[in-house]
Amino acid sequence: MPIRTTTERLATLLLLASALPAAAQTPLFDAHLHYQAEQRAEIPPEAIIATLVDNGIEHAVVTSTPPENARLLHELAPERIIPFLGVYRDASDKPVWMHDETLPGRVEAWLEEGDWRGIGELHIFGPDRDSPVLERLVEIAAERDLVLMIHGDLAVIDRIFAIEPDSRVLWAHLGDQPDPTILRAALARHPHGLFIDTSVRDERFLDADGQLLPEWRALFVDHPNRFVVGVDTYSLKRWQRFGDAARTIRQWLDQLPPSVAGRIARENARELLLDPLALDAPEASGQLDFAR
């Protein structure tokens, strides 16, 4: 029996996945993934795409250090991968990027080299909210109609919307204080451009039996159009245990009214990140162009 290449195995998996009945897995739009250099060294890009297909991830936001890793995945599966420009050259940039006056120029150059849909994940907190570098990145995102993924506190979120009221912000991890009261206040102040991902916070709003806590269920039901889900593959282990995280997400989504669950599982992210003209088109089959 001939040995199939990784690409051939992936093609078979994609074809099988596209043939599954719709009810087999609730489709998810994962709005927060990473594919870092050390992860790529252990998991080839074809295996990353296969993991997404196998777990019913219809679309996925991917950012990376270095940036070209996310672009590589997008080139491999352009209908599935939504690439965000990670602005860190390496881990040393993470705590100091907001003081690097050369960064906006590099970002503009990088943006010319790929079909980027957003910028981030940007790690920044209140004491640095008046950074001129942050201000310029907010302006660049607005000029190019890009989403900003922010890992920070409410002071930073407020500052971004003060710089550019029409910003579109994806606030990672339910903010720095996953508290329904704080999130309600943030959504009241920024009712149009602020979206919040639940990545790696799932256990915060579940009780010991895996049931949604009442205050969190009420928040999701009251604001069904402002939350999205994500696994957040911040480590190699998260990729290796991707299925466990995806099952947890589906478990709590299934406890919400179907209309709310559908919004949070995929529709909010689709409307935020996909071309409006594509929303009414047939769903992406996930098949790749293997002639490339």
GROMACS .gro file of C-alpha atoms in nm:
model
  292
    1MET     CA    1   0.000   0.000   0.000
    2PRO     CA    2   0.153   0.338  -0.096
    3ILE     CA    3   0.251   0.578   0.181
    4ARG     CA    4   0.052   0.899   0.161
    5THR     CA    5   0.219   1.234   0.215
    6THR     CA    6   0.108   1.472   0.491
    7THR     CA    7  -0.062   1.688   0.229
    8GLU     CA    8  -0.253   1.390   0.089
    9ARG     CA    9  -0.366   1.285   0.437
   10LEU     CA   10  -0.482   1.641   0.504
   11ALA     CA   11  -0.674   1.649   0.176
   12THR     CA   12  -0.855   1.328   0.271
   13LEU     CA   13  -0.939   1.465   0.616
   14LEU     CA   14  -1.077   1.787   0.469
   15LEU     CA   15  -1.295   1.598   0.225
   16LEU     CA   16  -1.431   1.378   0.502
   17ALA     CA   17  -1.499   1.677   0.724
   18SER     CA   18  -1.689   1.857   0.450
   19ALA     CA   19  -1.908   1.546   0.409
   20LEU     CA   20  -2.005   1.525   0.777
   21PRO     CA   21  -2.370   1.605   0.857
   22ALA     CA   22  -2.416   1.957   0.991
   23ALA     CA   23  -2.526   1.828   1.329
   24ALA     CA   24  -2.210   1.625   1.381
   25GLN     CA   25  -2.033   1.918   1.549
   26THR     CA   26  -2.147   2.267   1.630
   27PRO     CA   27  -1.938   2.486   1.397
   28LEU     CA   28  -1.711   2.724   1.585
   29PHE     CA   29  -1.529   3.039   1.481
   30ASP     CA   30  -1.219   3.039   1.701
   31ALA     CA   31  -1.126   3.405   1.748
   32HIS     CA   32  -0.798   3.356   1.935
   33LEU     CA   33  -0.519   3.123   1.825
   34HIS     CA   34  -0.139   3.145   1.813
   35TYR     CA   35   0.111   2.959   1.596
   36GLN     CA   36   0.447   3.056   1.743
   37ALA     CA   37   0.793   2.961   1.623
   38GLU     CA   38   0.838   2.693   1.890
   39GLN     CA   39   0.498   2.544   1.803
   40ARG     CA   40   0.578   2.532   1.435
   41ALA     CA   41   0.901   2.349   1.520
   42GLU     CA   42   0.690   2.069   1.673
   43ILE     CA   43   0.368   2.077   1.466
   44PRO     CA   44   0.377   2.132   1.088
   45PRO     CA   45   0.125   2.372   0.939
   46GLU     CA   46  -0.069   2.093   0.766
   47ALA     CA   47  -0.126   1.930   1.105
   48ILE     CA   48  -0.255   2.260   1.247
   49ILE     CA   49  -0.516   2.283   0.971
   50ALA     CA   50  -0.608   1.918   1.026
   51THR     CA   51  -0.659   1.987   1.398
   52LEU     CA   52  -0.899   2.270   1.315
   53VAL     CA   53  -1.092   2.058   1.066
   54ASP     CA   54  -1.111   1.764   1.305
   55ASN     CA   55  -1.253   1.986   1.580
   56GLY     CA   56  -1.513   2.163   1.371
   57ILE     CA   57  -1.337   2.501   1.361
   58GLU     CA   58  -1.499   2.662   1.060
   59HIS     CA   59  -1.281   2.975   1.077
   60ALA     CA   60  -0.994   3.075   1.302
   61VAL     CA   61  -0.811   3.395   1.388
   62VAL     CA   62  -0.439   3.317   1.401
   63THR     CA   63  -0.160   3.549   1.515
   64SER     CA   64   0.202   3.455   1.554
   65THR     CA   65   0.559   3.542   1.640
   66PRO     CA   66   0.711   3.573   1.387
   67PRO     CA   67   0.423   3.712   1.178
   68GLU     CA   68   0.491   3.492   0.877
   69ASN     CA   69   0.365   3.182   1.059
   70ALA     CA   70   0.008   3.312   1.055
   71ARG     CA   71   0.045   3.415   0.693
   72LEU     CA   72   0.168   3.064   0.606
   73LEU     CA   73  -0.145   2.907   0.755
   74HIS     CA   74  -0.362   3.155   0.566
   75GLU     CA   75  -0.191   3.066   0.239
   76LEU     CA   76  -0.248   2.698   0.313
   77ALA     CA   77  -0.618   2.740   0.402
   78PRO     CA   78  -0.730   3.088   0.293
   79GLU     CA   79  -1.101   3.023   0.349
   80ARG     CA   80  -1.045   2.901   0.704
   81ILE     CA   81  -0.761   3.111   0.849
   82ILE     CA   82  -0.810   3.479   0.940
   83PRO     CA   83  -0.456   3.617   0.986
   84PHE     CA   84  -0.382   3.887   1.245
   85LEU     CA   85  -0.049   4.066   1.233
   86GLY     CA   86   0.151   3.985   1.544
   87VAL     CA   87   0.386   4.279   1.592
   88TYR     CA   88   0.644   4.111   1.815
   89ARG     CA   89   0.967   4.004   1.647
   90ASP     CA   90   1.038   3.782   1.948
   91ALA     CA   91   0.929   3.751   2.312
   92SER     CA   92   1.145   4.043   2.422
   93ASP     CA   93   0.916   4.287   2.236
   94LYS     CA   94   0.608   4.187   2.434
   95PRO     CA   95   0.655   4.410   2.744
   96VAL     CA   96   0.815   4.708   2.566
   97TRP     CA   97   0.657   4.743   2.221
   98MET     CA   98   0.455   5.048   2.327
   99HIS     CA   99   0.782   5.241   2.377
  100ASP     CA  100   0.934   5.147   2.040
  101GLU     CA  101   0.891   5.447   1.811
  102THR     CA  102   1.003   5.243   1.511
  103LEU     CA  103   0.719   4.991   1.547
  104PRO     CA  104   0.445   5.176   1.353
  105GLY     CA  105   0.671   5.196   1.049
  106ARG     CA  106   0.741   4.823   1.065
  107VAL     CA  107   0.372   4.749   1.108
  108GLU     CA  108   0.281   4.950   0.800
  109ALA     CA  109   0.548   4.769   0.599
  110TRP     CA  110   0.428   4.428   0.724
  111LEU     CA  111   0.069   4.515   0.640
  112GLU     CA  112   0.168   4.569   0.278
  113GLU     CA  113   0.295   4.210   0.259
  114GLY     CA  114  -0.018   4.011   0.339
  115ASP     CA  115  -0.396   3.994   0.357
  116TRP     CA  116  -0.414   4.081   0.725
  117ARG     CA  117  -0.754   4.125   0.896
  118GLY     CA  118  -0.631   4.258   1.228
  119ILE     CA  119  -0.339   4.362   1.447
  120GLY     CA  120  -0.244   4.193   1.771
  121GLU     CA  121  -0.249   4.039   2.022
  122LEU     CA  122  -0.122   4.359   2.187
  123HIS     CA  123  -0.038   4.333   2.557
  124ILE     CA  124  -0.082   4.671   2.726
  125PHE     CA  125  -0.226   4.806   3.051
  126GLY     CA  126  -0.341   5.133   3.202
  127PRO     CA  127  -0.004   5.291   3.291
  128ASP     CA  128   0.095   5.279   2.922
  129ARG     CA  129  -0.240   5.382   2.776
  130ASP     CA  130  -0.111   5.723   2.660
  131SER     CA  131   0.167   5.567   2.452
  132PRO     CA  132   0.211   5.749   2.118
  133VAL     CA  133   0.294   5.411   1.965
  134LEU     CA  134  -0.043   5.270   2.073
  135GLU     CA  135  -0.212   5.582   1.938
  136ARG     CA  136  -0.050   5.537   1.599
  137LEU     CA  137  -0.141   5.167   1.582
  138VAL     CA  138  -0.502   5.254   1.661
  139GLU     CA  139  -0.495   5.507   1.377
  140ILE     CA  140  -0.338   5.256   1.137
  141ALA     CA  141  -0.603   4.998   1.223
  142ALA     CA  142  -0.880   5.254   1.161
  143GLU     CA  143  -0.725   5.369   0.833
  144ARG     CA  144  -0.709   5.010   0.705
  145ASP     CA  145  -1.035   4.886   0.862
  146LEU     CA  146  -0.853   4.630   1.078
  147VAL     CA  147  -0.957   4.481   1.410
  148LEU     CA  148  -0.732   4.532   1.712
  149MET     CA  149  -0.685   4.234   1.947
  150ILE     CA  150  -0.607   4.376   2.290
  151HIS     CA  151  -0.481   4.194   2.599
  152GLY     CA  152  -0.527   4.466   2.858
  153ASP     CA  153  -0.751   4.644   3.104
  154LEU     CA  154  -1.053   4.868   3.071
  155ALA     CA  155  -0.839   5.183   3.090
  156VAL     CA  156  -0.670   5.080   2.765
  157ILE     CA  157  -1.002   4.995   2.600
  158ASP     CA  158  -1.138   5.337   2.694
  159ARG     CA  159  -0.826   5.505   2.557
  160ILE     CA  160  -0.852   5.327   2.223
  161PHE     CA  161  -1.209   5.444   2.171
  162ALA     CA  162  -1.108   5.796   2.277
  163ILE     CA  163  -0.842   5.794   2.003
  164GLU     CA  164  -1.073   5.647   1.740
  165PRO     CA  165  -1.444   5.613   1.831
  166ASP     CA  166  -1.510   5.386   1.533
  167SER     CA  167  -1.242   5.134   1.633
  168ARG     CA  168  -1.321   4.765   1.626
  169VAL     CA  169  -1.163   4.595   1.925
  170LEU     CA  170  -1.143   4.227   2.015
  171TRP     CA  171  -1.081   4.228   2.391
  172ALA     CA  172  -0.903   3.908   2.485
  173HIS     CA  173  -0.979   3.679   2.778
  174LEU     CA  174  -1.284   3.870   2.911
  175GLY     CA  175  -1.042   4.151   2.996
  176ASP     CA  176  -0.794   4.151   3.281
  177GLN     CA  177  -1.071   4.111   3.541
  178PRO     CA  178  -1.328   3.856   3.423
  179ASP     CA  179  -1.620   4.006   3.612
  180PRO     CA  180  -1.972   4.046   3.470
  181THR     CA  181  -2.016   4.387   3.635
  182ILE     CA  182  -1.700   4.526   3.475
  183LEU     CA  183  -1.787   4.378   3.137
  184ARG     CA  184  -2.139   4.519   3.148
  185ALA     CA  185  -1.995   4.865   3.218
  186ALA     CA  186  -1.749   4.832   2.929
  187LEU     CA  187  -2.020   4.725   2.686
  188ALA     CA  188  -2.243   5.009   2.798
  189ARG     CA  189  -1.966   5.261   2.727
  190HIS     CA  190  -1.869   5.105   2.394
  191PRO     CA  191  -2.185   4.945   2.254
  192HIS     CA  192  -2.081   4.914   1.890
  193GLY     CA  193  -1.712   4.840   1.831
  194LEU     CA  194  -1.619   4.630   2.134
  195PHE     CA  195  -1.618   4.251   2.111
  196ILE     CA  196  -1.497   4.023   2.390
  197ASP     CA  197  -1.344   3.678   2.360
  198THR     CA  198  -1.386   3.414   2.629
  199SER     CA  199  -1.059   3.232   2.560
  200VAL     CA  200  -0.900   3.039   2.851
  201ARG     CA  201  -1.164   3.179   3.088
  202ASP     CA  202  -1.427   2.909   3.040
  203GLU     CA  203  -1.382   2.761   3.385
  204ARG     CA  204  -1.432   3.104   3.545
  205PHE     CA  205  -1.802   3.101   3.460
  206LEU     CA  206  -1.875   2.733   3.524
  207ASP     CA  207  -1.954   2.568   3.854
  208ALA     CA  208  -1.806   2.239   3.977
  209ASP     CA  209  -2.059   2.046   3.768
  210GLY     CA  210  -1.976   2.236   3.450
  211GLN     CA  211  -2.292   2.446   3.461
  212LEU     CA  212  -2.299   2.813   3.368
  213LEU     CA  213  -2.308   3.040   3.670
  214PRO     CA  214  -2.629   3.250   3.668
  215GLU     CA  215  -2.454   3.588   3.648
  216TRP     CA  216  -2.251   3.478   3.344
  217ARG     CA  217  -2.548   3.321   3.170
  218ALA     CA  218  -2.739   3.645   3.219
  219LEU     CA  219  -2.449   3.847   3.073
  220PHE     CA  220  -2.431   3.632   2.759
  221VAL     CA  221  -2.809   3.639   2.713
  222ASP     CA  222  -2.825   4.017   2.764
  223HIS     CA  223  -2.537   4.082   2.521
  224PRO     CA  224  -2.550   3.800   2.265
  225ASN     CA  225  -2.392   4.010   1.990
  226ARG     CA  226  -2.071   4.104   2.170
  227PHE     CA  227  -1.899   3.778   2.271
  228VAL     CA  228  -1.688   3.532   2.072
  229VAL     CA  229  -1.506   3.212   2.165
  230GLY     CA  230  -1.145   3.100   2.139
  231VAL     CA  231  -0.917   2.820   2.253
  232ASP     CA  232  -0.603   3.040   2.271
  233THR     CA  233  -0.313   2.811   2.183
  234TYR     CA  234  -0.064   3.005   2.392
  235SER     CA  235   0.147   2.693   2.445
  236LEU     CA  236   0.237   2.372   2.265
  237LYS     CA  237   0.025   2.178   2.513
  238ARG     CA  238  -0.285   2.378   2.414
  239TRP     CA  239  -0.245   2.258   2.055
  240GLN     CA  240  -0.191   1.902   2.176
  241ARG     CA  241  -0.509   1.919   2.388
  242PHE     CA  242  -0.711   2.132   2.148
  243GLY     CA  243  -1.002   1.889   2.143
  244ASP     CA  244  -1.051   1.911   2.519
  245ALA     CA  245  -1.077   2.289   2.509
  246ALA     CA  246  -1.316   2.282   2.213
  247ARG     CA  247  -1.542   2.034   2.393
  248THR     CA  248  -1.554   2.259   2.700
  249ILE     CA  249  -1.658   2.553   2.484
  250ARG     CA  250  -1.937   2.352   2.323
  251GLN     CA  251  -2.051   2.226   2.663
  252TRP     CA  252  -2.132   2.570   2.798
  253LEU     CA  253  -2.261   2.702   2.465
  254ASP     CA  254  -2.516   2.418   2.468
  255GLN     CA  255  -2.657   2.558   2.792
  256LEU     CA  256  -2.754   2.887   2.628
  257PRO     CA  257  -3.063   2.952   2.415
  258PRO     CA  258  -2.984   2.833   2.062
  259SER     CA  259  -3.004   3.183   1.915
  260VAL     CA  260  -2.755   3.314   2.172
  261ALA     CA  261  -2.523   3.014   2.139
  262GLY     CA  262  -2.516   3.053   1.761
  263ARG     CA  263  -2.421   3.418   1.786
  264ILE     CA  264  -2.135   3.351   2.027
  265ALA     CA  265  -2.015   3.031   1.860
  266ARG     CA  266  -1.969   3.181   1.516
  267GLU     CA  267  -2.200   3.455   1.391
  268ASN     CA  268  -2.051   3.747   1.584
  269ALA     CA  269  -1.700   3.668   1.465
  270ARG     CA  270  -1.820   3.611   1.110
  271GLU     CA  271  -1.982   3.953   1.099
  272LEU     CA  272  -1.677   4.116   1.257
  273LEU     CA  273  -1.408   3.954   1.045
  274LEU     CA  274  -1.544   3.820   0.717
  275ASP     CA  275  -1.623   4.011   0.402
  276PRO     CA  276  -1.996   4.100   0.420
  277LEU     CA  277  -2.034   3.979   0.062
  278ALA     CA  278  -1.911   3.636   0.171
  279LEU     CA  279  -2.159   3.594   0.455
  280ASP     CA  280  -2.437   3.482   0.224
  281ALA     CA  281  -2.210   3.259   0.018
  282PRO     CA  282  -2.197   2.880   0.070
  283GLU     CA  283  -1.988   2.777   0.369
  284ALA     CA  284  -1.618   2.728   0.310
  285SER     CA  285  -1.549   2.368   0.227
  286GLY     CA  286  -1.203   2.392   0.374
  287GLN     CA  287  -1.052   2.221   0.071
  288LEU     CA  288  -0.705   2.341  -0.019
  289ASP     CA  289  -0.537   2.420  -0.347
  290PHE     CA  290  -0.285   2.137  -0.356
  291ALA     CA  291  -0.161   2.236  -0.698
  292ARG     CA  292   0.030   2.525  -0.541
   0.00000   0.00000   0.00000
